[in-house]
Amino acid sequence: MTSLRTPRLTLRRWREDDLEPMAAINADPEVMRWIADGAVRDREQTATGIAEWEREWDELGVGLFAVEVRETGRLAGFAGLSVPGYLPEILPAVEIGWRLGQPFWGRGIATEAARAVLHFALRDRGLARLVSVHKVGNDASEAVMRKLGMRRERRTVDPANGLPVCVHVLEA
């Protein structure tokens, strides 16, 4: 069982009781406006996503962690590693990413979780290069990328929806 602890968070594999709170996050239009084409996801799509994230853990040894606030036990969202197959021009690559519910925005949780994932990627998985991608205009995610020490590598277009994205990179 892979898990990480920070002063305020536990990053862990997914449990059955994570479905409802993650589905609520994915159903929030304000959260999802920065994801892919901006469409919200329903409970079934969320369940499929969690199953896929768990499969990636089992098959690739990397995946998206459920991010739990230690003080309350509440699911804040996710942070972790994935292969950005949606953007073939940057492959091969491993992406560090996160998604949090609105109650957890502006509290440093994304940065805290992403730093833990970054250390895990470099130390435990031996990755020498990570990317992170955000839609143009998502200044909050770009700020987290800069706090991680990432630099903007390029601006391009997501081929699935034609929307502009920025690719950041960190090389160890």
Tab-separated table of C-alpha atoms in Angstrom:
chain	number	residue	atom	x	y	z
A	1	MET	CA	0.000	0.000	0.000
A	2	THR	CA	1.605	3.237	-1.144
A	3	SER	CA	0.894	6.294	0.969
A	4	LEU	CA	2.583	9.585	1.803
A	5	ARG	CA	2.164	11.853	4.807
A	6	THR	CA	2.698	15.577	5.065
A	7	PRO	CA	2.073	17.818	8.071
A	8	ARG	CA	-1.613	18.206	7.121
A	9	LEU	CA	-2.343	15.480	4.573
A	10	THR	CA	-2.350	11.772	3.878
A	11	LEU	CA	-1.926	10.809	0.230
A	12	ARG	CA	-3.105	7.229	-0.231
A	13	ARG	CA	-4.675	4.727	-2.573
A	14	TRP	CA	-8.398	4.978	-3.242
A	15	ARG	CA	-11.117	3.469	-1.060
A	16	GLU	CA	-14.758	2.737	-1.807
A	17	ASP	CA	-15.928	5.593	0.430
A	18	ASP	CA	-13.962	8.100	-1.691
A	19	LEU	CA	-16.404	7.812	-4.593
A	20	GLU	CA	-19.089	10.189	-3.309
A	21	PRO	CA	-16.792	13.066	-2.290
A	22	MET	CA	-14.742	12.744	-5.505
A	23	ALA	CA	-17.941	12.660	-7.570
A	24	ALA	CA	-19.012	15.901	-5.864
A	25	ILE	CA	-15.680	17.515	-6.798
A	26	ASN	CA	-16.010	16.320	-10.404
A	27	ALA	CA	-19.599	17.633	-10.570
A	28	ASP	CA	-18.535	21.182	-9.659
A	29	PRO	CA	-18.421	23.341	-12.820
A	30	GLU	CA	-15.959	25.761	-11.207
A	31	VAL	CA	-13.491	22.929	-10.481
A	32	MET	CA	-13.930	21.307	-13.873
A	33	ARG	CA	-13.640	24.487	-15.951
A	34	TRP	CA	-9.854	23.945	-15.921
A	35	ILE	CA	-10.024	20.236	-16.846
A	36	ALA	CA	-10.067	19.116	-20.509
A	37	ASP	CA	-13.114	20.679	-22.216
A	38	GLY	CA	-14.575	21.885	-18.914
A	39	ALA	CA	-17.377	19.306	-18.761
A	40	VAL	CA	-18.424	18.056	-15.337
A	41	ARG	CA	-18.333	14.327	-14.620
A	42	ASP	CA	-21.070	12.260	-13.033
A	43	ARG	CA	-20.813	9.514	-10.420
A	44	GLU	CA	-20.373	6.749	-13.006
A	45	GLN	CA	-17.609	8.648	-14.834
A	46	THR	CA	-15.908	9.297	-11.492
A	47	ALA	CA	-16.084	5.595	-10.587
A	48	THR	CA	-14.552	4.724	-13.954
A	49	GLY	CA	-11.806	7.294	-13.363
A	50	ILE	CA	-10.954	5.959	-9.911
A	51	ALA	CA	-10.811	2.406	-11.295
A	52	GLU	CA	-8.448	3.618	-14.032
A	53	TRP	CA	-6.232	5.412	-11.496
A	54	GLU	CA	-6.023	2.253	-9.414
A	55	ARG	CA	-5.218	0.195	-12.528
A	56	GLU	CA	-2.346	2.602	-13.318
A	57	TRP	CA	-0.984	2.086	-9.810
A	58	ASP	CA	-1.065	-1.677	-10.285
A	59	GLU	CA	0.353	-1.687	-13.822
A	60	LEU	CA	2.731	1.296	-13.843
A	61	GLY	CA	3.662	1.767	-10.199
A	62	VAL	CA	2.501	5.390	-10.350
A	63	GLY	CA	-0.928	6.915	-10.101
A	64	LEU	CA	-3.149	9.510	-8.545
A	65	PHE	CA	-3.323	9.539	-4.760
A	66	ALA	CA	-6.500	10.338	-2.875
A	67	VAL	CA	-5.654	13.430	-0.795
A	68	GLU	CA	-7.145	13.273	2.684
A	69	VAL	CA	-6.984	16.082	5.249
A	70	ARG	CA	-5.571	14.395	8.345
A	71	GLU	CA	-7.343	16.607	10.890
A	72	THR	CA	-10.840	15.927	9.523
A	73	GLY	CA	-10.489	12.785	7.414
A	74	ARG	CA	-12.192	14.614	4.516
A	75	LEU	CA	-11.229	13.850	0.942
A	76	ALA	CA	-9.833	17.055	-0.602
A	77	GLY	CA	-9.291	15.598	-4.090
A	78	PHE	CA	-6.280	14.012	-5.722
A	79	ALA	CA	-2.617	14.589	-6.494
A	80	GLY	CA	-0.229	12.256	-8.216
A	81	LEU	CA	1.487	11.000	-11.312
A	82	SER	CA	0.093	9.894	-14.658
A	83	VAL	CA	1.126	9.450	-18.264
A	84	PRO	CA	-0.289	12.408	-20.257
A	85	GLY	CA	-1.510	10.384	-23.229
A	86	TYR	CA	-3.925	13.180	-24.137
A	87	LEU	CA	-0.929	15.270	-25.292
A	88	PRO	CA	1.130	12.941	-27.529
A	89	GLU	CA	3.646	15.620	-28.525
A	90	ILE	CA	5.248	15.557	-25.054
A	91	LEU	CA	5.486	11.764	-24.720
A	92	PRO	CA	7.237	9.896	-23.290
A	93	ALA	CA	6.542	11.769	-20.069
A	94	VAL	CA	5.140	11.481	-16.583
A	95	GLU	CA	2.865	14.286	-15.437
A	96	ILE	CA	2.390	15.565	-11.921
A	97	GLY	CA	-1.149	16.814	-11.395
A	98	TRP	CA	-3.821	17.629	-8.831
A	99	ARG	CA	-7.511	18.436	-8.502
A	100	LEU	CA	-9.087	19.728	-5.311
A	101	GLY	CA	-12.598	20.646	-4.278
A	102	GLN	CA	-13.304	24.351	-3.792
A	103	PRO	CA	-13.351	24.226	0.038
A	104	PHE	CA	-9.652	23.303	-0.154
A	105	TRP	CA	-8.521	26.057	-2.526
A	106	GLY	CA	-6.245	28.839	-1.349
A	107	ARG	CA	-4.937	26.939	1.682
A	108	GLY	CA	-1.657	25.615	0.252
A	109	ILE	CA	-3.004	22.072	0.063
A	110	ALA	CA	-2.276	21.653	-3.665
A	111	THR	CA	1.323	22.777	-3.152
A	112	GLU	CA	1.788	20.594	-0.071
A	113	ALA	CA	0.384	17.527	-1.820
A	114	ALA	CA	2.283	18.201	-5.065
A	115	ARG	CA	5.582	18.599	-3.186
A	116	ALA	CA	5.051	15.219	-1.540
A	117	VAL	CA	4.312	13.677	-4.947
A	118	LEU	CA	7.375	15.371	-6.443
A	119	HIS	CA	9.634	13.877	-3.756
A	120	PHE	CA	7.990	10.477	-4.258
A	121	ALA	CA	8.575	10.704	-8.038
A	122	LEU	CA	12.227	11.641	-7.716
A	123	ARG	CA	13.209	9.555	-4.697
A	124	ASP	CA	10.969	6.469	-4.803
A	125	ARG	CA	10.318	6.142	-8.518
A	126	GLY	CA	13.655	7.456	-9.815
A	127	LEU	CA	12.102	9.808	-12.335
A	128	ALA	CA	14.505	12.425	-13.666
A	129	ARG	CA	11.944	14.509	-15.559
A	130	LEU	CA	8.371	15.522	-14.794
A	131	VAL	CA	5.893	17.646	-16.687
A	132	SER	CA	2.769	19.440	-15.601
A	133	VAL	CA	0.121	20.861	-17.922
A	134	HIS	CA	-2.462	23.558	-17.323
A	135	LYS	CA	-5.053	25.316	-19.447
A	136	VAL	CA	-4.054	28.856	-20.308
A	137	GLY	CA	-5.614	31.119	-17.695
A	138	ASN	CA	-5.381	28.683	-14.782
A	139	ASP	CA	-3.052	30.933	-12.828
A	140	ALA	CA	-3.507	29.036	-9.559
A	141	SER	CA	-2.155	25.789	-11.033
A	142	GLU	CA	0.665	27.644	-12.754
A	143	ALA	CA	1.618	29.170	-9.386
A	144	VAL	CA	1.841	25.687	-7.844
A	145	MET	CA	4.065	24.577	-10.734
A	146	ARG	CA	6.402	27.515	-10.128
A	147	LYS	CA	6.509	26.741	-6.381
A	148	LEU	CA	7.626	23.213	-7.289
A	149	GLY	CA	10.531	24.683	-9.274
A	150	MET	CA	9.052	23.869	-12.661
A	151	ARG	CA	9.690	26.101	-15.659
A	152	ARG	CA	7.448	26.741	-18.640
A	153	GLU	CA	8.663	24.649	-21.553
A	154	ARG	CA	6.059	25.431	-24.199
A	155	ARG	CA	2.582	26.569	-25.047
A	156	THR	CA	0.599	24.236	-27.270
A	157	VAL	CA	-2.946	23.063	-27.960
A	158	ASP	CA	-4.806	20.138	-26.439
A	159	PRO	CA	-5.660	18.089	-29.563
A	160	ALA	CA	-8.869	16.743	-28.011
A	161	ASN	CA	-10.535	20.142	-27.709
A	162	GLY	CA	-8.320	22.732	-29.428
A	163	LEU	CA	-7.805	24.697	-26.209
A	164	PRO	CA	-4.425	26.294	-25.425
A	165	VAL	CA	-2.332	24.699	-22.680
A	166	CYS	CA	1.057	25.368	-21.141
A	167	VAL	CA	3.545	22.604	-20.434
A	168	HIS	CA	5.915	23.040	-17.503
A	169	VAL	CA	8.913	20.818	-16.844
A	170	LEU	CA	11.207	19.913	-13.969
A	171	GLU	CA	14.432	18.056	-14.632
A	172	ALA	CA	16.340	16.617	-11.694
